[in-house]
XYZ file of C-alpha atoms in Angstrom:
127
model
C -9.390 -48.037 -16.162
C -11.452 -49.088 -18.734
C -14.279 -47.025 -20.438
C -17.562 -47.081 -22.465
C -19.962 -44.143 -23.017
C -22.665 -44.038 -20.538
C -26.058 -44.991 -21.132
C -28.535 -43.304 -19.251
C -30.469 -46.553 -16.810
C -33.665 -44.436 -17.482
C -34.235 -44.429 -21.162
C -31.725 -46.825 -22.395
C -30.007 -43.875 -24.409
C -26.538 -42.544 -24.620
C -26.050 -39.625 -22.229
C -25.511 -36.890 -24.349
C -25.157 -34.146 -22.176
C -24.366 -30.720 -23.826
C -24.188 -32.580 -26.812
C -21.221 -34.485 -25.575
C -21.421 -37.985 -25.247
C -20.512 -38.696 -21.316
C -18.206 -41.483 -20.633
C -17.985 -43.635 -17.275
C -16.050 -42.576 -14.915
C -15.661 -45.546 -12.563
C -15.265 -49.200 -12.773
C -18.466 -49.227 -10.352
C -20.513 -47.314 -12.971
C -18.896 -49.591 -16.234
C -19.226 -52.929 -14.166
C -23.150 -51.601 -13.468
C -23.763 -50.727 -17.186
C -22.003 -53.984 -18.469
C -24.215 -56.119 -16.115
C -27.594 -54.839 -16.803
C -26.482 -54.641 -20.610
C -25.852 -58.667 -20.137
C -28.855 -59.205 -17.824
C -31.418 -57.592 -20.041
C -29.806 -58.918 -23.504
C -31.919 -62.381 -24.611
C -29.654 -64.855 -26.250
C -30.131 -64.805 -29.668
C -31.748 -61.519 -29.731
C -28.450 -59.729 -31.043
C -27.890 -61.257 -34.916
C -23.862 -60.417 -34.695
C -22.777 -62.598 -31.449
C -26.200 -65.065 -30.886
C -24.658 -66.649 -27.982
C -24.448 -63.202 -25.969
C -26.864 -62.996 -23.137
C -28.874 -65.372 -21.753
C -31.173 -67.747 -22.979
C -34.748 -66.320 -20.990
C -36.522 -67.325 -24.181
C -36.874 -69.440 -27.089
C -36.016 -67.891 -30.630
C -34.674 -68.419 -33.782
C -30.891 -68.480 -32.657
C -31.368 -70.311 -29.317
C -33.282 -73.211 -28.519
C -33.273 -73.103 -24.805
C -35.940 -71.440 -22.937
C -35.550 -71.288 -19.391
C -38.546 -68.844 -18.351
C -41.475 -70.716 -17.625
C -39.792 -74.254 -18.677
C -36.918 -74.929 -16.335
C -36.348 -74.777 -12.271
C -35.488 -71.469 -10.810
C -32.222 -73.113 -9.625
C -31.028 -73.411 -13.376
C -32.525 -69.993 -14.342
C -30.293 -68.752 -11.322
C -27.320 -70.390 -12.619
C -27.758 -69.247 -15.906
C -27.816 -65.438 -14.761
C -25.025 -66.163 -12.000
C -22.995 -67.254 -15.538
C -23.797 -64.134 -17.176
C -22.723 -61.995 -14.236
C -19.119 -63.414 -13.719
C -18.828 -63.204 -17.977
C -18.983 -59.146 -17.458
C -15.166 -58.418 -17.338
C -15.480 -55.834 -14.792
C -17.078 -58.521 -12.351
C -14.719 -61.175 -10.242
C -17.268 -62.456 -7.810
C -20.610 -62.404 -6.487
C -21.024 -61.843 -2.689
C -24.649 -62.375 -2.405
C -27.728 -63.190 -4.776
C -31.834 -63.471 -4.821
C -34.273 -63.703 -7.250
C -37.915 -64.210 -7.119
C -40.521 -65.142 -10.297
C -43.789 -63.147 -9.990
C -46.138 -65.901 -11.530
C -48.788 -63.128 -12.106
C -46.697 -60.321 -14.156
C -44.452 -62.758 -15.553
C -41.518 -60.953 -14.039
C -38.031 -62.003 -12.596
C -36.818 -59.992 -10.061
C -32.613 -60.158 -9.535
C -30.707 -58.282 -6.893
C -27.279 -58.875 -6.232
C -23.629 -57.983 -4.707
C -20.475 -58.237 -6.502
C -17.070 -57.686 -6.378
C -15.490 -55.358 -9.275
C -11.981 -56.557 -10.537
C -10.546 -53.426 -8.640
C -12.122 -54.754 -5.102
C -15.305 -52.726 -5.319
C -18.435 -53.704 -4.287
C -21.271 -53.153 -5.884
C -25.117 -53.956 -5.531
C -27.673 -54.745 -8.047
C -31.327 -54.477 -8.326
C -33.493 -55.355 -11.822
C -36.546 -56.956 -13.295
C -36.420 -58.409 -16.150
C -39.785 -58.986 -18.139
C-alpha cells in the first residue's frame, strides 16, 4: 500500500506526534489526504508543477478562471477531473456542489471508489 506522512485536516501541518512524523495507514486515509491536497491546490499557485490543481482563479501561471466566470457545470467538471487524477481514486459514485453567492464559497461533497474497492465520502469548502 502506498504511503505519505499524514497531515493533520485541522491545521494543515504534519502530524508529528511524539515527535514522530505519523504516516497513513490506509488507502482510505491517503486517497482522503491526496484529494483535499488536489481540491484545495489553485492551478498555478505551486511554481514547480503550474498545471497541478485546478484552475478556481486567474494568476500568473493560469489564465483560466472558472469561479465567478464560467457555469457551475464546467466548474463541476473541472473538480470531477481533479478527483479521478488522485491515484488512489478510480471512480466517483456520487457528487454535489453548491456556490454560496454571499461568502463566495463552493461547497463539494462526494463518494468515491479507492483503487482497492473502498468507498469513501467527501465533504469541503473551498474559499
Amino acid at each position: 500500500m502506498p504511503m505519505d506522512f499524514y497531515i493533520d485536516p485541522l491545521t494543515g501541518d504534519i502530524d508529528l506526534t511524539n515527535n514522530i512524523a505519523r504516516r497513513t495507514v490506509s488507502v482510505e486515509e491517503l486517497a482522503r489526504q491526496q484529494v483535499a491536497i488536489t481540491l484545495n491546490t489553485f492551478r498555478g499557485e505551486w511554481i514547480y508543477n503550474t498545471i497541478y490543481g485546478v484552475p478556481y482563479l486567474e494568476n500568473d501561471y493560469n489564465d483560466l478562471q472558472l469561479l465567478g466566470k464560467e457555469s457551475q457545470n464546467l466548474i463541476d467538471s473541472y473538480i470531477n477531473q481533479a478527483i479521478l487524477s488522485v491515484e488512489a481514486i478510480s471512480g466517483i459514485t456520487s457528487y454535489t456542489s453548491t456556490v454560496d453567492e454571499k461568502t463566495r464559497k463552493m461547497s463539494i461533497s462526494f463518494k468515491a471508489t479507492t483503487r482497492q474497492g473502498e468507498l469513501i465520502s467527501f465533504d469541503t469548502v473551498i474559499d
